[in-house]
PDB file of C-alpha atoms in Angstrom:
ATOM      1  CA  UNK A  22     -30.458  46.362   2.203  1.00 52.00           C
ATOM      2  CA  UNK A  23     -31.121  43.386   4.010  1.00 54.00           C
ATOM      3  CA  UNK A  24     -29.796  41.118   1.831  1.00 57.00           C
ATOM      4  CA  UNK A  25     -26.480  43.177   2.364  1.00 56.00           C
ATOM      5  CA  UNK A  26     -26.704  42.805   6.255  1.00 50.00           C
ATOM      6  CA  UNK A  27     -27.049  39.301   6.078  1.00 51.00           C
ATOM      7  CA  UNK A  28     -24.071  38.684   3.746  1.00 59.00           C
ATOM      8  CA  UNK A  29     -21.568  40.780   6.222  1.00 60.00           C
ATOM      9  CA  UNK A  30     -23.107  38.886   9.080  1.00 59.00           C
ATOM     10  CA  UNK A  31     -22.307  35.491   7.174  1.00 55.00           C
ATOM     11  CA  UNK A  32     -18.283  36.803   6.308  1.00 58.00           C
ATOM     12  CA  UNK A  33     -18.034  38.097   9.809  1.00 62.00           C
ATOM     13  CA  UNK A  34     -18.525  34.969  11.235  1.00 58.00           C
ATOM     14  CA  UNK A  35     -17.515  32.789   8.395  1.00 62.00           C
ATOM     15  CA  UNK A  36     -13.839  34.782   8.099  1.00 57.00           C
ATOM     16  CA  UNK A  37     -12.607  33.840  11.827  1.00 65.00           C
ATOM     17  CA  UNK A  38     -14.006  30.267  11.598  1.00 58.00           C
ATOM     18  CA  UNK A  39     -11.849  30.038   8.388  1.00 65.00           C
ATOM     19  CA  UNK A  40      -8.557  31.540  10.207  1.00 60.00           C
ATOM     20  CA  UNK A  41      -9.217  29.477  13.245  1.00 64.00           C
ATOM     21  CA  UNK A  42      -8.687  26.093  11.293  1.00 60.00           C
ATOM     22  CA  UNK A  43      -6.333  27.330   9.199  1.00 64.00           C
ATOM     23  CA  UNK A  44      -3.658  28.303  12.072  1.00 65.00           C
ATOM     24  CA  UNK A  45      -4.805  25.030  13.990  1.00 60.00           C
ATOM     25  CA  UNK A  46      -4.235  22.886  11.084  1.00 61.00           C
ATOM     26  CA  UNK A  47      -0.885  25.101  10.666  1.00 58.00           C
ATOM     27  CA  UNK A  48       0.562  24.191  14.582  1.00 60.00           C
ATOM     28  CA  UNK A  49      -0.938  20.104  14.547  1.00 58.00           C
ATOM     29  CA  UNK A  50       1.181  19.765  11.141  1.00 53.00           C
ATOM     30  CA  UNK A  51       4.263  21.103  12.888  1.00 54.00           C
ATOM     31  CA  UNK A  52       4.428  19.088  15.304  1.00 53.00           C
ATOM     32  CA  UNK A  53       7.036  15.982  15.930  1.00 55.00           C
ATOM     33  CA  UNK A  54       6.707  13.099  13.903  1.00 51.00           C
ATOM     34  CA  UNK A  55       6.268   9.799  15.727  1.00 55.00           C
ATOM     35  CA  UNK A  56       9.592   7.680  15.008  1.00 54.00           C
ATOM     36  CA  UNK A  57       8.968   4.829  12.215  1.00 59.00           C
ATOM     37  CA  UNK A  58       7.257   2.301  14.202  1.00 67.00           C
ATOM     38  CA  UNK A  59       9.282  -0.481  12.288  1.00 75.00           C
ATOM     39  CA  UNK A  60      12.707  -0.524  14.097  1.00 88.00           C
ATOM     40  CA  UNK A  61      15.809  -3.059  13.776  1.00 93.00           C
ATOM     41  CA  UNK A  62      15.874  -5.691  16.192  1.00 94.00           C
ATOM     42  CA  UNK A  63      18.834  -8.469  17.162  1.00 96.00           C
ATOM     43  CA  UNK A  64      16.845 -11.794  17.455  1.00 97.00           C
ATOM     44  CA  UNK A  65      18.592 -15.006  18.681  1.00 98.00           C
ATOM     45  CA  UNK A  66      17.284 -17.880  19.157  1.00 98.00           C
ATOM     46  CA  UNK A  67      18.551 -21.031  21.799  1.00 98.00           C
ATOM     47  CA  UNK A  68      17.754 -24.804  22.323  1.00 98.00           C
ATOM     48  CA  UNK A  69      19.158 -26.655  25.149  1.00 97.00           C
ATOM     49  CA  UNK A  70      18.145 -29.781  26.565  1.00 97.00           C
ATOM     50  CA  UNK A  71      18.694 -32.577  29.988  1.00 96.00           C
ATOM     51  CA  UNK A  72      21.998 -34.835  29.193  1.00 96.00           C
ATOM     52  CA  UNK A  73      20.548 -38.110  27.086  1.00 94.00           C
ATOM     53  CA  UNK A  74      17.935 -35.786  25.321  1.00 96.00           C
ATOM     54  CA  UNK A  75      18.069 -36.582  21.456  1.00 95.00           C
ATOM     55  CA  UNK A  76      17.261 -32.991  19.395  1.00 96.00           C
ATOM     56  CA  UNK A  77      15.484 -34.148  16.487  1.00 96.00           C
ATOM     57  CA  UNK A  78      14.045 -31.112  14.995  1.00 96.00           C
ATOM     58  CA  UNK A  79      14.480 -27.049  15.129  1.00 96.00           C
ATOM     59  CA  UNK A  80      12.323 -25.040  13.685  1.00 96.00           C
ATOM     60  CA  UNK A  81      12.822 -21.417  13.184  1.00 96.00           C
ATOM     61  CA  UNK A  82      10.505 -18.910  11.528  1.00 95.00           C
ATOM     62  CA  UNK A  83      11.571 -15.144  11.183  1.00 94.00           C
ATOM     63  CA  UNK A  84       7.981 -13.639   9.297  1.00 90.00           C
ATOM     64  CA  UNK A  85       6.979 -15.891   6.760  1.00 90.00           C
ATOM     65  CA  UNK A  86      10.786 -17.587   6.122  1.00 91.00           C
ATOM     66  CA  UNK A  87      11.044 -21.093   7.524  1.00 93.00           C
ATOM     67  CA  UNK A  88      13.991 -22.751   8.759  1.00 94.00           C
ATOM     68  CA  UNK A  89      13.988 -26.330   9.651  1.00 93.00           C
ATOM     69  CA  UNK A  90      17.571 -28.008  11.444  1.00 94.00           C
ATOM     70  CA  UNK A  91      16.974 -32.218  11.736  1.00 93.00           C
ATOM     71  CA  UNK A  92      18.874 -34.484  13.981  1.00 92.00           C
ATOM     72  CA  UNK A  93      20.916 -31.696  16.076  1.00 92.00           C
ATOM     73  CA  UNK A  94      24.389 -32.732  17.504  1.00 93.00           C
ATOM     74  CA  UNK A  95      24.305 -32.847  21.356  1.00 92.00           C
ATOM     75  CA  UNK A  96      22.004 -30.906  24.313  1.00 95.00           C
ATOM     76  CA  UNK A  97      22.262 -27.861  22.872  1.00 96.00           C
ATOM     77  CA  UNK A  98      21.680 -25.427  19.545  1.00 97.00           C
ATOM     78  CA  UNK A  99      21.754 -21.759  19.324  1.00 96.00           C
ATOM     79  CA  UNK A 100      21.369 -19.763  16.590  1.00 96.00           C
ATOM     80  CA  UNK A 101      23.223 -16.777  15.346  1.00 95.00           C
ATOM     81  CA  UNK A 102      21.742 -13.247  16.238  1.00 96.00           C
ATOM     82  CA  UNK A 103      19.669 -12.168  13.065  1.00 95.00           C
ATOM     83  CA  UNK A 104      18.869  -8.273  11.995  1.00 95.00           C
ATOM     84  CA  UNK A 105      15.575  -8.306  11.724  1.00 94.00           C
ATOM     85  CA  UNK A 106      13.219  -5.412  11.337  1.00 93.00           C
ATOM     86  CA  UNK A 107       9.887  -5.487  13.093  1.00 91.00           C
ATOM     87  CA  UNK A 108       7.464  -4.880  10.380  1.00 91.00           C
ATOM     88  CA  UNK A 109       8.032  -8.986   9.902  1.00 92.00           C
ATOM     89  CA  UNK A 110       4.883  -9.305  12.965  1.00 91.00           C
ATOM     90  CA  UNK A 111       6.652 -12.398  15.044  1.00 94.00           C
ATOM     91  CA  UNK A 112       9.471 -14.890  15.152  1.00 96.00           C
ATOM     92  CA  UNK A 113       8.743 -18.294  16.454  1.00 96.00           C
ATOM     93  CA  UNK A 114      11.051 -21.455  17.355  1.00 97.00           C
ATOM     94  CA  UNK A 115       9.982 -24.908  17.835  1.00 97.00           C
ATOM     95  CA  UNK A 116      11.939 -28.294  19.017  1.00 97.00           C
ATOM     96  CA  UNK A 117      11.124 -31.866  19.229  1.00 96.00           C
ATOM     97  CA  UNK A 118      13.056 -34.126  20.510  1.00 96.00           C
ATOM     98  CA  UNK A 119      13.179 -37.533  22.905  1.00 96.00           C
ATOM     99  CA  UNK A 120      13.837 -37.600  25.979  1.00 95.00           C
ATOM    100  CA  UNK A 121      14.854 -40.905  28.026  1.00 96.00           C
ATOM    101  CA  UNK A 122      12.459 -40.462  31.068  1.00 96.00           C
ATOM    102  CA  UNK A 123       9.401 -38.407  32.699  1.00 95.00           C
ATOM    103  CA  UNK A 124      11.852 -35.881  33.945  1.00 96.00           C
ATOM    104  CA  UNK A 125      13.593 -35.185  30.234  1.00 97.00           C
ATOM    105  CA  UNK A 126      13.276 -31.321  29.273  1.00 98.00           C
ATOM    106  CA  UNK A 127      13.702 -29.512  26.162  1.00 97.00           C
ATOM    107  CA  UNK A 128      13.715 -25.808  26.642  1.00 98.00           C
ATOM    108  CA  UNK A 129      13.175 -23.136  23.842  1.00 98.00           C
ATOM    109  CA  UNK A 130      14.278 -19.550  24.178  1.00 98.00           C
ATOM    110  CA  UNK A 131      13.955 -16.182  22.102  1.00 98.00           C
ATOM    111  CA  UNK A 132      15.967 -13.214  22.513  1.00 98.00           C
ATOM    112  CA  UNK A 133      15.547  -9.728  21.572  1.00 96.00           C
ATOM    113  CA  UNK A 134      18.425  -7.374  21.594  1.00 96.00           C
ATOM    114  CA  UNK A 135      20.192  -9.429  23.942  1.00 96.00           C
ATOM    115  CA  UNK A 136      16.982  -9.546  26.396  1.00 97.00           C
ATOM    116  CA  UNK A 137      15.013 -12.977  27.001  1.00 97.00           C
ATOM    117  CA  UNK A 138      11.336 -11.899  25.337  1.00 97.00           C
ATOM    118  CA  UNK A 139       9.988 -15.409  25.213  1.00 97.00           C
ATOM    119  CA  UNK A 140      10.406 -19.084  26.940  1.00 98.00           C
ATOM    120  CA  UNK A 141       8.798 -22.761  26.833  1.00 97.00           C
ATOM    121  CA  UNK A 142       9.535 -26.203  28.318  1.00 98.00           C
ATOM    122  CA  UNK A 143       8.487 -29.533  27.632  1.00 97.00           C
ATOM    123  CA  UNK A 144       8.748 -32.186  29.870  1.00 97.00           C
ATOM    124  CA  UNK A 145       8.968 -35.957  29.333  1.00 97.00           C
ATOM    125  CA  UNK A 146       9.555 -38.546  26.821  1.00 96.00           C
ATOM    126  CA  UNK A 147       8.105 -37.144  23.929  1.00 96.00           C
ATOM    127  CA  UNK A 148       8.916 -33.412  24.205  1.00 96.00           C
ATOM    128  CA  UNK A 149       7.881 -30.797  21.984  1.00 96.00           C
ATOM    129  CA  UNK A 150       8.466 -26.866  23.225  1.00 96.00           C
ATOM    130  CA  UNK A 151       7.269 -23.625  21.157  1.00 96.00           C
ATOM    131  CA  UNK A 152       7.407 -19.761  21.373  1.00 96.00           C
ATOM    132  CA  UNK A 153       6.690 -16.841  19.347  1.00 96.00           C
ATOM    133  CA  UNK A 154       7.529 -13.153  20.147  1.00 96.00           C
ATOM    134  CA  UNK A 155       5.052 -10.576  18.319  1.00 94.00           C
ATOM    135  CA  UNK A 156       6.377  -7.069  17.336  1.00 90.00           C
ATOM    136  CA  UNK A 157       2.814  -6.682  16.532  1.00 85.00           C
ATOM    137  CA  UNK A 158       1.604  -5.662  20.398  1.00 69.00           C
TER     138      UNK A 158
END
């Protein structure tokens, strides 16, 4: 007999624990789904430098594919906007170039969807300017 009491006791409490998780589990499953986190992104990416300022190197890098432009024409080198999705983690650009005094600049900008997301300068004679945007943060 008291086996028996102590069995109903157990289902009586061990039956509304059960339904309790089951209709939570039900309503946390139903709810929205986050959007996919990796999302399509215009990237573009610009070089521009003082008059007299030779461009001697752009370096772009969109994930883990490189691409290197020597001995650019002129003050100034943009790219074309890219697709790129954001599950690549960054983009970076890099210049060199040569400038003909202390006040010589070679600026570097990335944009995102049309939007400046990153920016560096170099000053001088020897200039060298780099940026990377993370999708990552």
């Amino acid at each position: 007999m008291k086996r028996t009491l102590l069995s109903r006791k157990k289902i009586s409490f061990t039956l509304p624990l059960i339904a309790s998780v089951t209709i939570l589990s039900l309503f946390s499953s139903c709810k929205e789904r986050e959007e996919d986190p990796n999302e399509t992104l215009s990237v573009a990416f610009t070089v521009q430098a003082t008059p007299l300022v030779d461009i001697n190197a752009v370096v772009t890098q969109v994930g883990t594919v490189q691409s290197t432009k020597f001995n650019v024409p002129g003050t100034t080198w943009s790219s074309e906007p890219q697709i790129v999705n954001s599950s690549v983690g960054a983009v970076h650009l890099a210049a060199t170039g040569e400038g003909v005094d202390a006040d010589s600049r070679l600026i570097v900008r990335i944009f995102v969807n049309g939007e400046q997301k990153a920016v560096d300068t170099a000053k001088g004679i020897n200039l060298m300017a780099k940026t990377v945007v993370d999708f990552n943060k």
